[in-house]
Every structure is written in structure tokens, then in C-alpha cells.
Amino acid sequence: MSKASFRDYIGSRDLYIKMAKIAIPVSMQSLITVGINLMDTIMLSSMGDAQLSASTLAGNFITLFQICCMGMGMGASVLTSRFWGMQDRHSLKKAITIMLRFCFVFSTVFTLVTVLVPAGIMRIYTPDREIIDYGVIYLRWLIPTYFCMGFSLTCTLVLRSVGQVRVPLFTSIAAFFVNVFCNWVFIFGKLGAPRMEIAGAALGTLIARIFELFVICGYFFFLDKRIGYRIQNVLMRCGDLLGEYIRISIPVLISDSLLALGNSAVAMVMGRIGPAFVAANSVTTVVQQLSSVLTTGISNASGIITGHTMGEGNYEKAQKDGYAFLGMGFFIGCFAALVITVLKNPIINYYQVSTEAKLIAGDLMNAITFIIVFQAMNSILTKGVLRAGGDTKFLMAGDILFLWVASIPLGALAGLVLHMSSFWIYTFLKIDQIIKCIWCYYRLRSGKWLKRIHGVKS
């Protein structure tokens, strides 16, 4: 491929218009999700470090499932966005059917594990008895959430892949108010309800997930006319597309699942450093998510636009757009770093956590300020451009290699053996973001990420 000029990294006006139509609603939806997490942590922080840490560590197992769902949904959306560009609706529906079947299997497995061994899940993350007990309470209340989250999230990703972004956005806005209201009622015992504390936070989350399930899946299966997928399509034969689905989507699922397991391993390291470190990470995680909402929107938009462009057969344009999206990632990352620098002290002081946790949170914020620039570019390439190009095996290799060979061993060494400062522990735990950014940049330049995908006959 020819070298990119500076203008290629800037992009065209038409690209920005296309990107904004998708990225803004997705970013707003991501912002609302972060807002829910923010309200959860703020409300629970008044109950002490133990309950806040328990909800965070138990939430890592929920996040493990969520990332698996993202893998299934994003893997399917690689196909659905491409088939949408090709105007191949029959193959598109088959890809959705395979995705939903995988989703059912994963939801069942996670539900059974949570029912049978909730304390075992918590012991993975921490040896602290008090945190384990609180975490078990939290997990037991959230047992039904796997099916709710699994189907609503995967259907949301498919809707986005064909440009349907308004319904998921409005649903998330409503779910935000449902969650915050229910948290206020059940955590603190308002309006005559019992004071449930951490169990109330879990119940509020569950009610919001049930609401999302009914709205998203109700629209997807009964009202949506763009895709026209209906419940009876779940039974359609799709074996002729299974090979293509496995080739494209399974590496995404494996990659995201191993990434989720890696994040759980990172949480295990943090949990063994101490409750103050976990509480500090709870504060910084929300801030990092808040500063990454634009990255999430652009990442989703880049994947959808790239899939549509390649579905139309315009591979040269997809390559040029890839450079433009990378340039956007750099500027968004710098903006996010600036936001964190300005807001870190007011946000840390707002939380009712221990003095030690606040000091550690300050160190973690400083590390995030540096890392987030690389993370923004890396996310847009790995979760957007390169993934939409069908280069999923390459991305899977990068996720496995850099997280499990670099981040986790170096983070464990820094935190559990050398007892380095919080800044360096966190930097080493996230070092894969920097390495993958460089790795994916050279892959983008090579043009080898542009893969062809074939549909099936009706």
C-alpha cells in the first residue's frame, strides 16, 4: 500500500458527517452507561470501602460476561454490516440467528456458575472475607441479569451495524433514570422500602436490565422493519453460513473473552494489593470510562462505516478512511487526557472513600492520563477499522500475546513482588494498550487487514 499523507489522517467532510450520525448517539449511550456506573459507585461509597470494593470485584465477573456478549455481537456485526452493504438480507438474518444461539449458551453457562459457586467467584478476586460476603450478596441478586444483558446487548450491536442507533439510545436514557431511582430507593431504604445497601444496588441494576430487555428485544423482534428479523427466524437453518461466521466471528469472541479473562486477572492482582487499591480503581474506572465515551462512539462508527464501504466493494476508500479514523483517535485521546487532568481532583474528593484510597486514585489518574492517548487509537483500530475489515485472527493474536505475556506478568511483578508505586503498577497492568497501538498501526499501513467476506444463496 502507498504511504499515507497528512491529509489522509485528517479525513473528508463526508466521512465526518457519516461518522457523526453514528458516533454521537453511540457516545451518548456510552455516556449514560458510565453515568449509571458513576451513580452506583457514588451511592455505595457512602457504605464504606468494603461494599464498594465488593460490587466492583463482583462486577468484574459480570463484565467478563458482558465482554463475551460484545465479542459475539461485534463479531456478528462484522458480518451484518458487510451484508448490509452488499444488500444480502438473507445472509444477514442467518448471522443474527447464529449469534443469538451462541448468546443463549453463554448466558446459561454464566447463570449456572453464579448460582452454584458465587463465593468461589469472589475468591478468585480477593481473599478478604468481608468483601467476599458482600460480593456473594451482590452476585445472587444479579443472577437473572445474564439473559437480560446478553440478548439486549447483542441485539443492540446488530441494530447499530445497520444504522439503527436511536432506539438503543432512548432505551439507555430511560434505563439510566430507572436504575438511579431504584438505587436510591433500595440502597438507602426510601419510600418505605427496606434499606438493602449493596443488595439494593444489585436490585436497581437488575430492574434496569429487565427494562432494557423488554424494550430492545421487543423492538428488534416485533417492530423493526429495516432488518425484518422475527422470532421464527431463530429456527432458520444457517449451517451454510456457519463456516464464514466461525472464520470471522469466533476469533472476535475468543479475543474479547481472553481480554475479559485478562481484565479479571488484572482485577485479581488489584484485589490482592488491598481494599484501598480496589476502591481507588473503582473511582478511576468510572473516570476512564467517562473520558472514553467519544472513543467508543468513533470506534463503533468506524467499524460500521468500514463494513458498509467494503460491502460495496470500495477497498481503497476503506483504507483511506482507516487513516482518518486513526487520526481522530489521536486527537480524541489527547482531549480525554486533558479532561482527566482538569477533573481528577474534584472527582476524587467527591467520593466518600478512605484517605489512602484517594491518594492511590490520584496516582492511577496520572497513569491513565498517559495511557489513554494510546488506548484511544488502539480501540478505534482493534474494535472498529481492522475488525470490520475481517482481520480478526490477527487481532486475536495481538490480544492474547500482549495482555497475557506483557501486562499481567509485569503488573503482578510490579504490584505483588516489587511493591512499586501505584502509578507504575497501573502502567504495567495497561502496557498492552501502548504495544497494541504500535502493532495495529503497522497492520493498517500494510493493507493486509482488508479481507473479503462471502454470503450464502437464498
Coordinates of N, CA and C in Angstrom, one line a residue, residues 50-51 53-59 114 118-119 121-122 126 128-142 198 202:
A50 N -15.5 -1.5 51.8 CA -15.7 -3.0 51.6 C -16.9 -3.2 50.7
Q51 N -18.0 -2.5 50.8 CA -19.1 -2.7 49.9 C -18.8 -2.2 48.5
S53 N -15.8 -2.0 47.2 CA -14.9 -3.0 46.6 C -15.6 -4.3 46.1
A54 N -16.5 -4.7 47.0 CA -17.2 -6.0 46.6 C -18.0 -5.8 45.4
S55 N -18.7 -4.7 45.2 CA -19.5 -4.5 44.0 C -18.6 -4.4 42.8
T56 N -17.5 -3.8 43.0 CA -16.5 -3.6 41.8 C -16.0 -5.0 41.4
L57 N -15.5 -5.8 42.4 CA -14.9 -7.1 42.1 C -16.0 -8.0 41.5
A58 N -17.2 -8.1 42.1 CA -18.2 -8.9 41.6 C -18.6 -8.4 40.2
G59 N -18.6 -7.1 40.0 CA -18.9 -6.6 38.7 C -17.9 -7.0 37.7
T114 N -22.8 -18.7 38.5 CA -23.2 -17.8 39.6 C -24.1 -18.4 40.6
P118 N -21.1 -18.7 43.9 CA -20.8 -17.3 44.0 C -19.6 -16.9 44.9
A119 N -19.5 -17.7 46.0 CA -18.3 -17.4 46.8 C -17.0 -17.7 46.1
I121 N -16.5 -17.5 42.9 CA -16.2 -16.4 42.0 C -15.5 -15.3 42.7
M122 N -16.0 -14.9 43.9 CA -15.4 -13.8 44.7 C -13.9 -14.1 45.2
T126 N -10.3 -11.8 45.4 CA -9.9 -11.3 46.7 C -9.9 -12.4 47.8
D128 N -10.2 -11.4 51.0 CA -10.8 -10.7 52.1 C -12.2 -11.3 52.4
R129 N -12.5 -11.8 53.6 CA -13.7 -12.4 53.9 C -14.9 -11.5 53.8
E130 N -14.7 -10.3 54.3 CA -15.8 -9.3 54.3 C -16.3 -8.9 52.9
I131 N -15.3 -8.7 52.0 CA -15.6 -8.4 50.7 C -16.2 -9.5 49.9
I132 N -15.8 -10.8 50.2 CA -16.4 -11.9 49.6 C -17.9 -12.1 50.0
D133 N -18.2 -11.9 51.3 CA -19.6 -12.0 51.7 C -20.5 -11.0 51.1
Y134 N -20.0 -9.7 51.0 CA -20.8 -8.7 50.3 C -20.9 -9.0 48.8
G135 N -19.8 -9.5 48.2 CA -19.9 -9.8 46.8 C -20.9 -10.9 46.4
V136 N -21.0 -11.9 47.3 CA -21.9 -13.0 47.2 C -23.4 -12.5 47.1
I137 N -23.6 -11.6 48.1 CA -25.0 -10.9 48.1 C -25.3 -10.2 46.8
Y138 N -24.3 -9.5 46.3 CA -24.4 -8.7 45.0 C -24.7 -9.7 43.8
L139 N -23.9 -10.8 43.8 CA -24.0 -11.7 42.6 C -25.3 -12.4 42.6
R140 N -25.8 -12.8 43.8 CA -27.0 -13.6 43.9 C -28.2 -12.8 43.4
W141 N -28.2 -11.5 43.7 CA -29.3 -10.6 43.2 C -29.3 -10.5 41.7
L142 N -28.1 -10.6 41.1 CA -27.9 -10.3 39.7 C -28.0 -11.6 38.8
I198 N -25.8 -2.9 49.5 CA -25.2 -3.4 48.3 C -26.2 -4.3 47.5
A202 N -27.6 -3.9 43.5 CA -27.8 -5.0 42.6 C -29.2 -5.1 42.0

